[in-house]
Structure formats: structure tokens, C-alpha cells
Coordinates of C-alpha atoms in Angstrom, one line a residue:
Chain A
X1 CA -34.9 -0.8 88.5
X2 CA -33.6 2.1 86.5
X3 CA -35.3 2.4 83.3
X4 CA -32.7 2.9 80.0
X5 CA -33.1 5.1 77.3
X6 CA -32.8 4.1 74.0
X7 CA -29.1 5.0 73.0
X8 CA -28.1 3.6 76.7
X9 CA -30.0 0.1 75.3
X10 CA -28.5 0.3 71.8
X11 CA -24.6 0.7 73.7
X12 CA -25.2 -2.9 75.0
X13 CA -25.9 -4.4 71.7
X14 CA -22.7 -5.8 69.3
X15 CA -22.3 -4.9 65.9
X16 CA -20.2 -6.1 63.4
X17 CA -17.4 -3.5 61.6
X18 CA -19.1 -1.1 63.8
X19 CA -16.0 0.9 63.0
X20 CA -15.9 0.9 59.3
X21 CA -17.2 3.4 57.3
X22 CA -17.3 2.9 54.0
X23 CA -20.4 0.1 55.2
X24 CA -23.0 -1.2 52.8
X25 CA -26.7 -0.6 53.9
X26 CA -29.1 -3.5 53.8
X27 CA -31.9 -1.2 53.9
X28 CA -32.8 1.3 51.3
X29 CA -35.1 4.3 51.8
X30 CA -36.9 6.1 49.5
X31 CA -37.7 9.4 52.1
X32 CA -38.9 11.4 49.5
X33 CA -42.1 8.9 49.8
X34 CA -41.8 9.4 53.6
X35 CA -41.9 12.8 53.1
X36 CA -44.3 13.4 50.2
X37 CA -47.5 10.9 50.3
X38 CA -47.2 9.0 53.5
X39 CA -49.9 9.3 55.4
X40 CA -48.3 8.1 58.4
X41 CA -44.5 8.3 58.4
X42 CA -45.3 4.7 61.3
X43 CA -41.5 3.3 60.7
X44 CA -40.4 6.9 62.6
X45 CA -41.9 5.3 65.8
X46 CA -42.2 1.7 65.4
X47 CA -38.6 0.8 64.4
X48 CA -37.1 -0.2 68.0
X49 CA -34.0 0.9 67.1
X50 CA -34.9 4.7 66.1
X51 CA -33.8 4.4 62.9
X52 CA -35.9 6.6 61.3
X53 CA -36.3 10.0 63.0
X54 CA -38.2 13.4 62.5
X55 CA -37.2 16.6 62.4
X56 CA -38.7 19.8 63.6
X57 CA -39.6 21.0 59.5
X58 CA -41.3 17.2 59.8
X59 CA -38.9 15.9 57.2
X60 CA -37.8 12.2 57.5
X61 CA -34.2 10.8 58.0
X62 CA -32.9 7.4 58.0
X63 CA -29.7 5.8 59.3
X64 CA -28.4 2.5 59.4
X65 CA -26.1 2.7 62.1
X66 CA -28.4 1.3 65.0
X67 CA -30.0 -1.3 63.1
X68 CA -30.6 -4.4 64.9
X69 CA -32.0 -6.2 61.9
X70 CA -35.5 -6.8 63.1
X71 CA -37.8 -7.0 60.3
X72 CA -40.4 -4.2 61.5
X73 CA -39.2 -1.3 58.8
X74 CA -39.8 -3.8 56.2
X75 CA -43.5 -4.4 57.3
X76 CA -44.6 -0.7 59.1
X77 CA -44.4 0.5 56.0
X78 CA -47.0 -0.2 53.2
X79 CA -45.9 3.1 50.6
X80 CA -43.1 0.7 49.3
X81 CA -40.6 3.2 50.4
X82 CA -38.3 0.7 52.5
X83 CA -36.3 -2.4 50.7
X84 CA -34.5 -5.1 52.4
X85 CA -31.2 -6.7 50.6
X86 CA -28.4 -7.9 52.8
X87 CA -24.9 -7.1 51.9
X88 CA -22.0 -9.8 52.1
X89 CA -21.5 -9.7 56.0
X90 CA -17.9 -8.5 55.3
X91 CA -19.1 -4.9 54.0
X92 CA -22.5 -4.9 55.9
X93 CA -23.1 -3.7 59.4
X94 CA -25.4 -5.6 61.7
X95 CA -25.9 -7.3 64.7
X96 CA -24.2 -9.6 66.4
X97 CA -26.4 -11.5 69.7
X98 CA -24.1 -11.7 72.9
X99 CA -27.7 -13.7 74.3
X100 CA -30.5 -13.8 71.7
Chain B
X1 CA -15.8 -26.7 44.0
X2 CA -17.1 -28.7 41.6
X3 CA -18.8 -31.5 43.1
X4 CA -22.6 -30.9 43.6
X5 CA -23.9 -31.5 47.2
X6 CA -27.2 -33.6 48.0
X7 CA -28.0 -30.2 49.9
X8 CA -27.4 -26.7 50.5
X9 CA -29.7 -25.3 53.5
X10 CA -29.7 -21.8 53.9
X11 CA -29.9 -20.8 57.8
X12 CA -28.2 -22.1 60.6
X13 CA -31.4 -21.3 63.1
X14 CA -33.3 -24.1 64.9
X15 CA -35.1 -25.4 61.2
X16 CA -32.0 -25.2 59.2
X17 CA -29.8 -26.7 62.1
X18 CA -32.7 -29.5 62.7
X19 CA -32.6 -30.4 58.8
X20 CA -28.8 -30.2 58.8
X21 CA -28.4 -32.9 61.6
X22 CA -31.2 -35.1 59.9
X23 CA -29.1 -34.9 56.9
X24 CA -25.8 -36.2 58.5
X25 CA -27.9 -38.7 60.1
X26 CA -29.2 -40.1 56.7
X27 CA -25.5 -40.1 55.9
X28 CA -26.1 -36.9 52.8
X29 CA -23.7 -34.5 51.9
X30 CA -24.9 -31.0 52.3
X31 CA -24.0 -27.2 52.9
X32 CA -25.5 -25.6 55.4
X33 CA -25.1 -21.6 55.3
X34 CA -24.8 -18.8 57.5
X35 CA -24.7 -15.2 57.1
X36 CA -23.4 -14.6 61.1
X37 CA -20.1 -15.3 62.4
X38 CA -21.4 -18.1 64.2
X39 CA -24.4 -20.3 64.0
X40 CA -27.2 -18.1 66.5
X41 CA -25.5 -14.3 65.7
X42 CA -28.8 -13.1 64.1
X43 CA -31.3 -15.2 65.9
X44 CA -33.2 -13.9 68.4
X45 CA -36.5 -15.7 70.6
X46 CA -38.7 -15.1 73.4
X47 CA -37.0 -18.3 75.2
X48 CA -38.9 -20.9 75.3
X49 CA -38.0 -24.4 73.3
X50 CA -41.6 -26.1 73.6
X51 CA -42.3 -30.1 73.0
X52 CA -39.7 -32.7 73.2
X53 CA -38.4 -32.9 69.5
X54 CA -34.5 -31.8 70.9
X55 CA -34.5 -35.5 72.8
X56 CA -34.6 -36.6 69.3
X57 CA -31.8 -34.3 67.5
X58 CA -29.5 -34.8 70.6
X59 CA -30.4 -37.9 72.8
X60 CA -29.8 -37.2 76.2
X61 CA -29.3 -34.0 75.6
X62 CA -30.1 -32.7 79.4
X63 CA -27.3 -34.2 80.5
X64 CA -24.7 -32.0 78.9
X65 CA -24.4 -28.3 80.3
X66 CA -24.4 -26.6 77.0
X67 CA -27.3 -25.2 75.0
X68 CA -30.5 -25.0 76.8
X69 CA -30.6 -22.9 80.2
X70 CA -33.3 -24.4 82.5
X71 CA -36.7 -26.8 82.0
X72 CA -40.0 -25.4 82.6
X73 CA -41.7 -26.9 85.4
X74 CA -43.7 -23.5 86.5
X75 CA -46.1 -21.9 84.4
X76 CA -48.1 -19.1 84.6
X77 CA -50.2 -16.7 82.5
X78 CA -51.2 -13.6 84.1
X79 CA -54.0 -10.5 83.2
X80 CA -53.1 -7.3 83.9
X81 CA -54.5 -3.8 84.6
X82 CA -52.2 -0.7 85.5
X83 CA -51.9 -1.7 89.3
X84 CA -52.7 -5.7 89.8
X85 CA -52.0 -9.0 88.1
X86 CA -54.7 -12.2 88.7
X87 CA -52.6 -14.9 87.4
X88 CA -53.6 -18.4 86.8
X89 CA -50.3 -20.2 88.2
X90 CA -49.3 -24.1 87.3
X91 CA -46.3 -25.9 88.7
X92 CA -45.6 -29.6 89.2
X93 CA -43.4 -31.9 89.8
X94 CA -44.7 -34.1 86.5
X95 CA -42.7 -31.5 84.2
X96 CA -39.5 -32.7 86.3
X97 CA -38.4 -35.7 84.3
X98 CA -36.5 -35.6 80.8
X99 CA -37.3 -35.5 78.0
X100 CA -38.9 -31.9 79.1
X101 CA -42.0 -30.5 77.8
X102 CA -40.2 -27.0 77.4
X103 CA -36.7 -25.9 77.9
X104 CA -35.4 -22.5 78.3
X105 CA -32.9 -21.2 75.1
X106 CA -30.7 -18.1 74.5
X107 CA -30.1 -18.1 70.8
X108 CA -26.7 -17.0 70.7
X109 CA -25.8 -19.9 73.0
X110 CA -28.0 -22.4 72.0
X111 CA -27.3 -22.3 68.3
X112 CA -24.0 -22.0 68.4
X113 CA -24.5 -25.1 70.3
X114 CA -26.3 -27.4 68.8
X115 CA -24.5 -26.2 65.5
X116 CA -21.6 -28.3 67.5
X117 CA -23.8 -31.0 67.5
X118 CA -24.5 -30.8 63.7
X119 CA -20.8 -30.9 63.3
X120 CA -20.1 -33.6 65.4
X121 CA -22.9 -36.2 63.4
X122 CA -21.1 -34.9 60.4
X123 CA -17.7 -36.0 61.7
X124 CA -20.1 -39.6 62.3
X125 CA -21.1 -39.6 58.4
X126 CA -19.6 -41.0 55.4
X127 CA -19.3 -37.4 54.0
X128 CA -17.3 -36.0 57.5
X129 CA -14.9 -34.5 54.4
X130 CA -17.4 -33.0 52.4
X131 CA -20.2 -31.4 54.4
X132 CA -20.0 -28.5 55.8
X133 CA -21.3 -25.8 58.3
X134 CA -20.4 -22.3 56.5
X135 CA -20.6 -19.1 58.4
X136 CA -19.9 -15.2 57.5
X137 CA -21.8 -16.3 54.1
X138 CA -24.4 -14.4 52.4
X139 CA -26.9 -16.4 50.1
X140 CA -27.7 -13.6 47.6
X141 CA -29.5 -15.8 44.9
X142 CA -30.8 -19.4 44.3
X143 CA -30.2 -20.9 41.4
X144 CA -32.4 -22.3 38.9
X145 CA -32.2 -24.1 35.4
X146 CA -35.5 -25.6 33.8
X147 CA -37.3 -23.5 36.8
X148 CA -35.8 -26.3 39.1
X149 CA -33.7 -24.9 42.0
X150 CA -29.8 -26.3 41.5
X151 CA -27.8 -24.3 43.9
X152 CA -27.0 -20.7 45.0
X153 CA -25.0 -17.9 44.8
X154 CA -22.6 -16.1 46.8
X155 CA -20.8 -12.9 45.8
X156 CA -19.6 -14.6 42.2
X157 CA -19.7 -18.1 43.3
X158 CA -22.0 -20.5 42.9
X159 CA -23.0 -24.0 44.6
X160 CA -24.5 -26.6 43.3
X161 CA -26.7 -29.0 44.8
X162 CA -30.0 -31.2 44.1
X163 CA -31.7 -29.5 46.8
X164 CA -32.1 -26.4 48.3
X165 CA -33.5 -26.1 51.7
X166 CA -34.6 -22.2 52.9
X167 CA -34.6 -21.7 56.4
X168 CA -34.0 -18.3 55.9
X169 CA -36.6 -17.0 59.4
X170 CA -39.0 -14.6 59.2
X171 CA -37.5 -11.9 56.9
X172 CA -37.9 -14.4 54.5
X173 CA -35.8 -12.2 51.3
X174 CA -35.1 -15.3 49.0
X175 CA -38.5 -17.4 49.7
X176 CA -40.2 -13.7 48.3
X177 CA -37.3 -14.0 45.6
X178 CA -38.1 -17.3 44.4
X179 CA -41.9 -16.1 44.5
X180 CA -43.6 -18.5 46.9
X181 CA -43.9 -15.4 49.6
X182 CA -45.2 -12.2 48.1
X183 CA -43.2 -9.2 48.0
X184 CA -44.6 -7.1 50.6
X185 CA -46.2 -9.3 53.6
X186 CA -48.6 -7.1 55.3
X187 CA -48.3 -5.6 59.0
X188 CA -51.5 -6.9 60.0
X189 CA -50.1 -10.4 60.7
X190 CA -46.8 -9.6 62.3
X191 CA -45.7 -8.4 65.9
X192 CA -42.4 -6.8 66.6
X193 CA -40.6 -8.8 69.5
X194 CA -39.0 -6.5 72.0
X195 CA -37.4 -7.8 75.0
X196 CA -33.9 -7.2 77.1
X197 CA -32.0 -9.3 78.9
X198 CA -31.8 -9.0 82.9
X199 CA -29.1 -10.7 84.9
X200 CA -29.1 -11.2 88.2
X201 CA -26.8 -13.0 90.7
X202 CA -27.5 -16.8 90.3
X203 CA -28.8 -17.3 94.0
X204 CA -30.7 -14.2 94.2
X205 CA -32.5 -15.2 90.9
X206 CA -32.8 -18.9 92.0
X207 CA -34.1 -17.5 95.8
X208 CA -36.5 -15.2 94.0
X209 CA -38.3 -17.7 91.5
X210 CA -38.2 -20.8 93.6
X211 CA -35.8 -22.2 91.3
X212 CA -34.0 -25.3 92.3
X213 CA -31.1 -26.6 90.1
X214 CA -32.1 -26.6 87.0
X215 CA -36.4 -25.6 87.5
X216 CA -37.5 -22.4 85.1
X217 CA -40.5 -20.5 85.1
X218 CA -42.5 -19.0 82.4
X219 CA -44.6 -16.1 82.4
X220 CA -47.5 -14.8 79.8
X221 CA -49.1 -11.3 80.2
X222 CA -52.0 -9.9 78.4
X223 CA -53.6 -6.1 79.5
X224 CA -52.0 -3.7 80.6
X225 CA -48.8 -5.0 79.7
X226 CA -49.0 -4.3 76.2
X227 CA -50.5 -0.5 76.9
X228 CA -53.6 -0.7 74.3
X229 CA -51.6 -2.2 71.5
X230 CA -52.5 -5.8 70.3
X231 CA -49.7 -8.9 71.7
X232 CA -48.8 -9.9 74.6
X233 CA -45.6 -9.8 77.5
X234 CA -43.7 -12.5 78.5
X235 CA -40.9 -13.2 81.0
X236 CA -38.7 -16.5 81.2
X237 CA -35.8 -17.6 83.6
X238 CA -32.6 -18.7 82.1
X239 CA -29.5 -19.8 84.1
X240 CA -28.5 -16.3 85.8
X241 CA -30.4 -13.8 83.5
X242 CA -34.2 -13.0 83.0
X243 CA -35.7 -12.8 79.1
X244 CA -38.4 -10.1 80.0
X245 CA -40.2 -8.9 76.7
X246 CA -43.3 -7.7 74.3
X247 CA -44.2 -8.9 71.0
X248 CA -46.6 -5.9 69.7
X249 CA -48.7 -6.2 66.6
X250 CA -47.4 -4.1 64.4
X251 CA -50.1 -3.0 62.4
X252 CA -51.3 -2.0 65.8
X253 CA -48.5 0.2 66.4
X254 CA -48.8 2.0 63.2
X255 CA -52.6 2.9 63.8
X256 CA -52.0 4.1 67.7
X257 CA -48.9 6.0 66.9
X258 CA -46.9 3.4 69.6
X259 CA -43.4 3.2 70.5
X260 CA -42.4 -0.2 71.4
X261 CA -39.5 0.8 73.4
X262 CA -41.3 3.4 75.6
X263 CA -43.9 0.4 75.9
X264 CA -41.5 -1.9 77.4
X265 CA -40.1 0.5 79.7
X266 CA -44.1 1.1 80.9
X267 CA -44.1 -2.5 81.2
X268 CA -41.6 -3.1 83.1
X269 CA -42.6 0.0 85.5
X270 CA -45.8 -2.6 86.3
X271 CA -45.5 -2.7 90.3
X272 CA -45.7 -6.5 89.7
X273 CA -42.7 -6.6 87.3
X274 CA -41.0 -4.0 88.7
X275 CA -40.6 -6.3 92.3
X276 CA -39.4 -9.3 89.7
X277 CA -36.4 -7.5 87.7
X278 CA -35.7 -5.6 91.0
X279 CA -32.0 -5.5 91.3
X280 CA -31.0 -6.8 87.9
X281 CA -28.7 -5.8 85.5
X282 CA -29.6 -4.9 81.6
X283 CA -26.8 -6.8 79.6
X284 CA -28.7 -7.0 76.1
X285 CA -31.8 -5.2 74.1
X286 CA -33.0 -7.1 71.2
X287 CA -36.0 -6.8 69.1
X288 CA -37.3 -9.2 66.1
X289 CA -40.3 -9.7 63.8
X290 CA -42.7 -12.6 64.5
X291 CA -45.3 -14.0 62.4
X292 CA -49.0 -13.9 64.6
X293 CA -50.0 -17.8 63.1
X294 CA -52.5 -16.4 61.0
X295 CA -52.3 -18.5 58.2
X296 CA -52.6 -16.3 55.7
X297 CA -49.4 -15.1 55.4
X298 CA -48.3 -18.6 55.1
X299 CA -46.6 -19.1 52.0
X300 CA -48.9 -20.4 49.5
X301 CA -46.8 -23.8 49.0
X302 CA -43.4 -24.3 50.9
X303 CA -42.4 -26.4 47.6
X304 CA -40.7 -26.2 44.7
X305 CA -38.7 -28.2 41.7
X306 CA -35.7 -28.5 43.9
X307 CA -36.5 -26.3 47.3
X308 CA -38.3 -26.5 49.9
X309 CA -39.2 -23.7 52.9
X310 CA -39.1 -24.4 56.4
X311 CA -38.9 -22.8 60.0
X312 CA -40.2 -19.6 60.2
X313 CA -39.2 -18.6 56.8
X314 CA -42.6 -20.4 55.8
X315 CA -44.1 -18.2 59.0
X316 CA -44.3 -21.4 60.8
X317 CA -45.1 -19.9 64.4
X318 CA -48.3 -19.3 66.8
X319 CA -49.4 -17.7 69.5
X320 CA -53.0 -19.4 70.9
X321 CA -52.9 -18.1 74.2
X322 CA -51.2 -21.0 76.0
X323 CA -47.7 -20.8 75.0
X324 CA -46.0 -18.8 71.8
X325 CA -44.6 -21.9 70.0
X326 CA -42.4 -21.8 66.8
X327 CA -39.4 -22.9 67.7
X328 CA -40.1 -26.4 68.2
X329 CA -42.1 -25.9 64.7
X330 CA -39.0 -24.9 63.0
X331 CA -37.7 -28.3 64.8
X332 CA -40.1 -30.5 63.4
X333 CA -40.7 -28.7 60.1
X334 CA -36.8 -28.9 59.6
X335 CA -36.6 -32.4 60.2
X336 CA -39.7 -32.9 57.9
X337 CA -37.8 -31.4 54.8
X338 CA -34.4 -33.3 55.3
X339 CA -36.0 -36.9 55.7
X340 CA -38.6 -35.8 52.6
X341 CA -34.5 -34.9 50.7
X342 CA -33.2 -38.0 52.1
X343 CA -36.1 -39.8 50.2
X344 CA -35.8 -37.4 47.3
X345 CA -32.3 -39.0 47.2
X346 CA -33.4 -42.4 47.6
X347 CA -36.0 -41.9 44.0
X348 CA -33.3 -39.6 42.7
X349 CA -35.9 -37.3 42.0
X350 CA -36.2 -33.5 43.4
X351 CA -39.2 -32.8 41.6
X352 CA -42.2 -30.9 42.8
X353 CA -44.0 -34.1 42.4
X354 CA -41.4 -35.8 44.9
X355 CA -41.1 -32.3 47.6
X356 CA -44.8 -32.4 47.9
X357 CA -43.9 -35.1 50.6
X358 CA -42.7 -33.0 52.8
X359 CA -45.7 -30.4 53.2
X360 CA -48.1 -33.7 53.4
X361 CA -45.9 -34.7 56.2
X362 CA -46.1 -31.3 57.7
X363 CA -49.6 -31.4 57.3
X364 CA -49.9 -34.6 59.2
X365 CA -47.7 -33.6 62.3
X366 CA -48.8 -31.6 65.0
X367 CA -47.4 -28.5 63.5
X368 CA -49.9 -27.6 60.7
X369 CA -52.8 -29.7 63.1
X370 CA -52.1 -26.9 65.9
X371 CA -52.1 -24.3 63.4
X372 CA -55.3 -25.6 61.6
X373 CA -56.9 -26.6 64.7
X374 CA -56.0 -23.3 66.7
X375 CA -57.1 -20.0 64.0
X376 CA -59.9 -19.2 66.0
X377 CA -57.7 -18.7 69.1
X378 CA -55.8 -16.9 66.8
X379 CA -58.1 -14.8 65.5
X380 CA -59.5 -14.2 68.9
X381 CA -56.1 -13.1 70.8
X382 CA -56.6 -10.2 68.5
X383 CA -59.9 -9.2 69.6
X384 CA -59.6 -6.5 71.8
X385 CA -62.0 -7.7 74.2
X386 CA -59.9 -10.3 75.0
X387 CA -56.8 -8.5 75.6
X388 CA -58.0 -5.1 77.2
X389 CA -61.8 -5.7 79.0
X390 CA -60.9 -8.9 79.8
X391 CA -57.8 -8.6 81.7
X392 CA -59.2 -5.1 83.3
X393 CA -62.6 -6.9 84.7
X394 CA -60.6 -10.0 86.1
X395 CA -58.3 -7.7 88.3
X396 CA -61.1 -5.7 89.3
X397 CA -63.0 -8.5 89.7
X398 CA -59.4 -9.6 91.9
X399 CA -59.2 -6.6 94.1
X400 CA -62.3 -6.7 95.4
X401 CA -62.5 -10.6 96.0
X402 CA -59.2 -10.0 97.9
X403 CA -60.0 -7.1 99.8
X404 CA -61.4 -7.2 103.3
X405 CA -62.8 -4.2 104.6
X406 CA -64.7 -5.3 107.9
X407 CA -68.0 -4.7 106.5
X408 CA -71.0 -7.0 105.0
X409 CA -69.3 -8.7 102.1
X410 CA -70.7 -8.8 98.7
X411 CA -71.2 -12.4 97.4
X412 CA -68.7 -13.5 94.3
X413 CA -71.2 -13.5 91.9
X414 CA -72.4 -10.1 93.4
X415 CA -68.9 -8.8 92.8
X416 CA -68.1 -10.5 89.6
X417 CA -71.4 -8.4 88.1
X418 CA -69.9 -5.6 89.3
X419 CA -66.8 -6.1 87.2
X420 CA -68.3 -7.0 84.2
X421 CA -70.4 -4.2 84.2
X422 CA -67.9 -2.0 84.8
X423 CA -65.1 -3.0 82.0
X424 CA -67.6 -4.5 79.7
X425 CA -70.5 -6.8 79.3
X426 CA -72.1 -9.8 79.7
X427 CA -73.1 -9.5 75.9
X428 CA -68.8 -9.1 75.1
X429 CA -68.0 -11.8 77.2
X430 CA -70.4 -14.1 75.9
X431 CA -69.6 -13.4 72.4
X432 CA -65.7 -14.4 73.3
X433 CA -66.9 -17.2 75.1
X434 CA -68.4 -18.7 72.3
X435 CA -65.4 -17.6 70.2
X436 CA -63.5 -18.9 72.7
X437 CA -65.5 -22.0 73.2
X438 CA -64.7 -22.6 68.7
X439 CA -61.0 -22.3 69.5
X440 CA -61.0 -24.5 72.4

């Protein structure tokens, strides 16, 4: 079977107001942690979504846009740089299971 | 709205669904919540409904179509290295008969179903007027006056009720809010699920699992499967698709610098479950946090004046080695804290000294019994003995018991030495036998 890449699994999933956007994050980031005193940077290769990248100076970035809403940002990192508040589904972006 | 409801249960998953239906039952009138469009939008599972605690929600319920894909009636649990898989394999025709000791779910679908069935025993109540299902809502605060819980808020309104149940899931924001999870909940007792969806062509699917009518398989994997990092894989049949996945620790993943999506792709590049999603088609990716059952991140009571925590918002799920349970948990545990509001209702009193009830009653079922009884398996799934040597020394152990060469062959025993020497120790595999011999 032909193995996808990750942007060719994120086209399958559904998201909500996917093409609004003036969206509302429901995560913050605080990369100046990410880029300062983390030891690790870990939510730039555990998120399953790729969230978080890395660029070539090393510097962290973080975008909403693929988020699947799974949790693992929220406990990879232990610098307290990433917080979790959901926005009233009408403004927020997220996922929406076709399967589950 | 003025009029206070008995009450308001935040989540529309399997625990908040489960109280909801208990509620209508008991003839309450309650507001269940839901930030998706639809009961199931956020909710994502490995597959697997264990126990029989849906016969009692919906009697009868495998005689409708909807909701749940197929019964399991194969089951097998398999140790991999990077080229074999030694599997210990159980099927028999005494899982046949309803109610069935595991049932086969996609979230999406089965939520949205049995959040039908919610409605319907509402429709059945005296309050078919004045309870309600809300969906596309976002629960941004609960309430509280004397520091007892007296409804929530949404955007600038606010419900009122006498209870609030939380059945929130795993990202548990407003059980941390209301302080009985702490703020940050640490990686080391968490695994990220991973998993996609395959679907085949019915027959082909059906022809290549043995699957007849409605018959389901399930498959565990430990080894190779999880390339180093601490979990397990798993692979379920539903209807026409395949649920083939990882849940990685994720504490794990930080330390080994891991990728779980590159991990699933080596996982499914395993010559043995490459030759079972042969042919399929990818038709979802989906990934979720799940608590490991280590009771420590447990929140330290799932009571309150006025609330109570259920599901896997109070990390109600485990993983001992025989089958990753917590839905049927959130079931129970969501049953447990309507029938301990329905008493509530009965005293008029939502105190804490009335909610404790409900985690004594949790404490007596099966749910906090498995997860008393079964830390040690826990603890001991973690171990990487158990989930790298062990695996590696059955299949080598497997390759040569199998093999036939035409030359003298080496006794079992013989060859089962060899293996252990060669992957790890007599001394490692005693010291997880008698772990292993605690947690069994």
C-alpha cells in the first residue's frame, strides 16, 4: 500500500470554517520560550499534525491551521509555553470526524 | 431560560451520552452539551466498545443496523520484531451470542447514534419539552455560588442547574478549571493515539479476515510495531473499513526525538501488516491523547458541591495488556454519576456529602477494581523489557522453531536458550515474570 505523507493525510481530514480567516486559535504559543530555554523544542516532532515546525536558523513556528485537536501539544511540552482554551465553535477552527 | 434544570452534562461522548440516557430514564430534566456539530465530531477511539454495559443503555441493541460495526469474536495479540510476528490467536464461537463481550465503534457514527437514542428516551420522559441535546455549544465556565457548582456559561449566557456533570474527555480544560485536575498533567502518563482509517471493498475485507456477517477481529501489537518508543499497535475490523493505529507514550517521544506519523508509516511497512491493509484505501487520519491508567493522574476526587467528573475526563482508561478499555469505563462511570444525581434529586441535596456516592459506587464496580487490581500490569507494559526484548526473543525464538532446514534439529528448550540469550536474559525475564506474575 502506498504510504501518505503528512499533508496528503491531513487533505482527508474535515475541518470546520476551514475557509474563514479571521479564525480564533484554541492554542496559544509562547515561541519565544520555544526558542529561548527549551531544551527540547519535543511539540516540533511530536504533534501529529506538524503544527509546530523548525526553520533552518532553528527558530520555532506555530500554526493552527492543521490542528486536529489531539491533546499532545498540551502535554509534550513541560516549559509552560503552550495553552489550551477553546473558542465558541462558530469562530474556532477544528476538526470535524467523517469516522472517528 | 429561566427555569434551572436537574442537570447540565457537558460532553456528548460515550460517559456524557451514558449519564444523559440514565437521566431520561429516571425521568430528570437535564442539558446535555456539545461543542461539535453533532454528538461524535471531536471523538476519536481505537475501536473497540469492551463489556456488555450498551445491552443496558439500548436493549437489544444488535438488532438495529446503526451505531456499532461488527462483534468481536477473534482475538489476537501479536509480538513483533522488524520481519516476523508470533501471535497468540483466540476465536470462538462462545463470543457469537448477544449481548457481546466487545463491539466494534466508529465515533463519528456511533455517537451520533446513540445520541438518537438519548433523544428518543427523552421523547419517553416526562420532561420530552424541556431536556435537551445541545450541539455547536462551547462550555467556557462553570458556575459556582457558595463554592457549590450551579450551572455554566456559554459566550454571555448562563444555565442553571443543580448539577453539573463534566464528561469533558481527556483534555479535561474545565475539570483543571474547577481545580480537581492540576493544571499541567505530565507527559509521562499519556500516549498520543495515531491511527487511519482503511477501506476496503466489503467482500474483499470480509474474504480476508474470515469475517462472516457481522464477526470482527481485533488485533494488539507490541515490538517492533511501536519502533523503540513505549505503547503499543492495534488493528480492528469495522463494516468495510480497517481502524489500524499506535498509541505512543508521549513522554517517550519527547526523549527519543520520535515522530509518530513517520512511526505509523514504518508500522504499517511491517511485511505482516503490509499483506493485511494491502489494497485499501486511506479515507481518514486521526490522532488523540489517551491516558496510560496510571492512577496518578487520576484526579484527586471526581466530586464536588454540585459536579461530578466522569469518562475520561477523570482519565478513566487502561491499557493491561489484554485489551485497551475505556470506553466501556466512560459507560459505566457515566451511568454511575446520573443514578448517584437521580438520588441527589430524590434527598434534594447536591452536596459533596451526597456526590461522594457516586465515586463509592465507582469504586465498587469493575471500573476502579480493574484499575486498582491491574497497576502492576500497568506499570509493567512500560518496562521496556516487556515491550522490546520480549517481543524480539519470542520471534527469534519463532523463526527458528518454524524453520526446517534438513539437518539435526535443536530441541525447544535448546532453541528457546538461544533466544533468550540473544535478546536478553534469563535474569530480565525472570524479573518480569515475577512482575508479571504481581499483575496477574
Amino acid at each position: 500500500m502506498k504510504l501518505l505523507s503528512l499533508p496528503e493525510r491531513l487533505g482527508l481530514v474535515n475541518y470546520r470554517n476551514q475557509a474563514k480567516s479571521d479564525i480564533k486559535p484554541h492554542i496559544k504559543v509562547n515561541t519565544d520560550i520555544c526558542n529561548s530555554t527549551c531544551p527540547h523544542k519535543a511539540t516540533t516532532y511530536t504533534c501529529p499534525a506538524n503544527c509546530y515546525t523548525i526553520d533552518e536558523k532553528n527558530v520555532v513556528h506555530f500554526q493552527v491551521e492543521d490542528c486536529i485537536e489531539c491533546g499532545t501539544c498540551m502535554y509534550a511540552c513541560d516549559q509552560g509555553a503552550v495553552s489550551w482554551e477553546f473558542p465558541d465553535p462558530e469562530i474556532g477552527r477544528g476538526v470535524n470526524w467523517n469516522f472517528g | 431560560m429561566d427555569e434551572k434544570f436537574d442537570c447540565i452534562i457537558v460532553g456528548a461522548g460515550v460517559a456524557g451520552l451514558s449519564a444523559a440516557m440514565t437521566l431520561a430514564r429516571n425521568n430528570m430534566k437535564f442539558l446535555l452539551i456539545e461543542r461539535g456539530e453533532f454528538a461524535g465530531a471531536k471523538n476519536v477511539s481505537g475501536g473497540v466498545l469492551w463489556g456488555n454495559d450498551l445491552a443496558k443503555l439500548v436493549p437489544e441493541y444488535w438488532k438495529e443496523d446503526g451505531g456499532w460495526d461488527r462483534y468481536i469474536n477473534h482475538r489476537r495479540l501479536s509480538f513483533m520484531d522488524e520481519e516476523s510476528c508470533f501471535t497468540i490467536d483466540f476465536k470462538s464461537s462462545h463470543f457469537n451470542e448477544p449481548p457481546y463481550s466487545g463491539v466494534v465503534v466508529l465515533r463519528s457514527k456511533f455517537d451520533r447514534w446513540l445520541a438518537e437514542k438519548v433523544q428518543e428516551a427523552i421523547d419517553e420522559s416526562d420532561f420530552a419539552m424541556d431536556s435537551f441535546i445541545a450541539t455547536n455549544i462551547l462550555v467556557e465556565e462553570i458556575l459556582f455560588e457558595n463554592d457549590k457548582a450551579v450551572g455554566i456559561r456559554t459566550g454571555d449566557e448562563k444555565f442553571y442547574a443543580d448539577s453539573v456533570i463534566l464528561a469533558e474527555g481527556v483534555n479535561n480544560l474545565l475539570t483543571r478549571q474547577v481545580g480537581l485536575q492540576s493544571d499541567y498533567v505530565p507527559a509521562a502518563h499519556v500516549l498520543t493515539g495515531i491511527k487511519e482509517i482503511i477501506r476496503f471493498d466489503q467482500k474483499k475485507l470480509e474474504d480476508r479476515f474470515q469475517l462472516r456477517e457481522k464477526s470482527g477481529m481485533s488485533n494488539e501489537f507490541v515490538g517492533f510495531a511501536t519502533d523503540g518508543v513505549e505503547g503499543g499497535g492495534f488493528l480492528y475490523t469495522h463494516r468495510d473499513t480497517l481502524s489500524v493505529g499506535l498509541v505512543l507514550g508521549v513522554k517517550d517521544l519527547r526523549e527519543k526525538n520520535k515522530k509518530p506519523q513517520d512511526i505509523l508509516n514504518k508500522f504499517k511497512t511491517h511485511p505482516v501488516i503490509a499483506d493485511m491493509i494491502e489494497g485499501g484505501e486511506i479515507v481518514e487520519y486521526s490522532a488523540h491523547i489517551v491516558s496510560s491508567g496510571d492512577k496518578r493522574i487520576m484526579p484527586k476526587k471526581l466530586y464536588k458541591d454540585g459536579l461530578l467528573v466522569c469518562g475520561e475526563a477523570a482519565n478513566l482508561l487502561m491499557n493491561a495488556g489484554k485489551a485497551i478499555q475505556g470506553m466501556d469505563y466512560a459507560m459505566r462511570s457515566g451511568i454511575l454519576a446520573a443514578e448517584t444525581i437521580a438520588k441527589s434529586k430524590e434527598k434534594n441535596d447536591f452536596s459533596e456529602n451526597a456526590l461522594i456516592e457516586y465515586e463509592n459506587a465507582l469504586s465498587e464496580s469493575y471500573v476502579m477494581k480493574d484499575i486498582n487490581n491491574f497497576q502492576d500490569a500497568v506499570h509493567l507494559l512500560h518496562d521496556p523489557v516487556m515491550t522490546q526484548k520480549v517481543p524480539n526473543l519470542i520471534c527469534d525464538f519463532g523463526r527458528n522453531f518454524f524453520t526446517i532446514k534438513n539437518e539435526p534439529t535443536k530441541k525447544a528448550r535448546t532453541m528457546l536458550n538461544d533466544s533468550v540469550k540473544k535478546h536478553a536474559s534469563w535474569w530480565d525475564l525472570m524479573k518480569v515474570g515475577i512482575k508479571g506474575g504481581k499483575a496477574l
